[in-house]
mmCIF file of C-alpha atoms in Angstrom:
data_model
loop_
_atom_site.group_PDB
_atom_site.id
_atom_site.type_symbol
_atom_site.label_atom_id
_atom_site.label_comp_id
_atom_site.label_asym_id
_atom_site.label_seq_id
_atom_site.Cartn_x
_atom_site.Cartn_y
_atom_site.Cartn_z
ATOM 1 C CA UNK A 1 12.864 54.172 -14.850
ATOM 2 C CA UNK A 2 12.025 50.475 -13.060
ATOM 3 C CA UNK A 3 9.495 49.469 -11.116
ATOM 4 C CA UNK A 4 10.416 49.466 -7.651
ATOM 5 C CA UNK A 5 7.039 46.903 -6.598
ATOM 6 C CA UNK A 6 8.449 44.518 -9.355
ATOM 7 C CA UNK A 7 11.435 44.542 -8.805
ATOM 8 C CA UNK A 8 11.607 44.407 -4.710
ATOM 9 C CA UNK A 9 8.298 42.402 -4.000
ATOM 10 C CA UNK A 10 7.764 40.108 -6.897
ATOM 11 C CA UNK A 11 11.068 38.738 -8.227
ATOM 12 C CA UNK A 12 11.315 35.958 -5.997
ATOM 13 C CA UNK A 13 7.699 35.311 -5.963
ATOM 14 C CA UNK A 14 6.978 34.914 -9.268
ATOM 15 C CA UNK A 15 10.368 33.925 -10.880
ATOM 16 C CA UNK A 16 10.589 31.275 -13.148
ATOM 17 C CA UNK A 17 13.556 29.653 -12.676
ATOM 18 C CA UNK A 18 12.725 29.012 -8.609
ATOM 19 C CA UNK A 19 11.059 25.870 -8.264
ATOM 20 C CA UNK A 20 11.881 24.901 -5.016
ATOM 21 C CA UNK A 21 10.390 21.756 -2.822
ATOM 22 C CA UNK A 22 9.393 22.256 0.657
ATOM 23 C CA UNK A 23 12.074 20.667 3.059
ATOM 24 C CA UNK A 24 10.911 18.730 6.126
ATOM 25 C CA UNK A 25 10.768 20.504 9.616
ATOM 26 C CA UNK A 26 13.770 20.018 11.288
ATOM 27 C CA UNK A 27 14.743 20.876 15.237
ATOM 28 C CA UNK A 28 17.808 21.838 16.953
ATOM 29 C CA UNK A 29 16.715 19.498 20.372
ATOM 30 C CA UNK A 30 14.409 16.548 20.549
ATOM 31 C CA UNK A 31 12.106 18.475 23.381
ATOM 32 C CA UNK A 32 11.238 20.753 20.462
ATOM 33 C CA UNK A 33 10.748 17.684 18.506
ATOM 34 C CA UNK A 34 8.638 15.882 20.583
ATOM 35 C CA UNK A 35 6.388 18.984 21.889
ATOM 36 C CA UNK A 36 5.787 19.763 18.094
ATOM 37 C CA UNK A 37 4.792 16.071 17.520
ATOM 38 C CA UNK A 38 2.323 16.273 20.214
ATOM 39 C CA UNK A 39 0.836 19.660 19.042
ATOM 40 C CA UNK A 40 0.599 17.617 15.405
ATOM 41 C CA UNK A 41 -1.411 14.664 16.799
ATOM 42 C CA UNK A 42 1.185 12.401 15.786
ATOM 43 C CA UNK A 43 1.863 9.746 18.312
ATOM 44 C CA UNK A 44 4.243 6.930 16.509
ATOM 45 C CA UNK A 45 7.017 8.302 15.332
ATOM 46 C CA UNK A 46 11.263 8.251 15.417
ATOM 47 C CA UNK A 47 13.222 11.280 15.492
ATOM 48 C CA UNK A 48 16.557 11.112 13.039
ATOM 49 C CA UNK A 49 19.454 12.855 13.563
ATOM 50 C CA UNK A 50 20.543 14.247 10.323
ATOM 51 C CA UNK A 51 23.882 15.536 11.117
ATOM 52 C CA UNK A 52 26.564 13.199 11.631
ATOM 53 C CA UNK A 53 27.060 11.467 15.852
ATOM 54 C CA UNK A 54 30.281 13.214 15.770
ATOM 55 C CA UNK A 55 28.768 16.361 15.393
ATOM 56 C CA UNK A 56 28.679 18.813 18.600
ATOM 57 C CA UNK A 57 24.971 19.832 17.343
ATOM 58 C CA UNK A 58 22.074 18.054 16.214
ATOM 59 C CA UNK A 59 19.505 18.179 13.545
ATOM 60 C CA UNK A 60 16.673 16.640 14.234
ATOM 61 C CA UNK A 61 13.572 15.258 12.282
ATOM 62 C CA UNK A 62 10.204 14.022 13.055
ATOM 63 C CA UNK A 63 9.522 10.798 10.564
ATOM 64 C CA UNK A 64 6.246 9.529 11.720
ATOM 65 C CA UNK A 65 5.687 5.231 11.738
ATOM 66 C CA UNK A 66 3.315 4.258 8.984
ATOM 67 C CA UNK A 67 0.058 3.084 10.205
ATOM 68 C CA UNK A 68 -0.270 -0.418 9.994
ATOM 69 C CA UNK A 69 -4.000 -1.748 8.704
ATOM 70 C CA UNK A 70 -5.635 -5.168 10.693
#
């Protein structure tokens, strides 16, 4: 008879074959964007659509401006 706690709670967690980066934030409007940026701190940035001009949605992404050193 199996374990049920393995089984249900700990495959994913502990599996060895998952080794999985974390993916940037992304945002379905640029308000979202920008409100998020704001609650960050982060005040020189771009947002990038990721999805293609053509598309009827967007995907957007907060890539902040590298600070530049005087």
């Amino acid at each position: 008879m199996g374990s049920r706690f393995w089984n249900e709670r700990h495959t994913a967690r502990f599996s060895p074959r998952r080794h999985r980066k974390t993916r940037p934030k992304t945002f379905k409007t640029e308000e979202g964007a920008k409100k998020w940026a704001h609650a960050q701190g982060i005040t020189k940035y771009k947002l990038v659509n990721l999805r293609s001009p053509h598309a009827s949605t967007q995907k957007i992404r907060v890539v902040a401006s590298p600070v530049q050193k005087l």
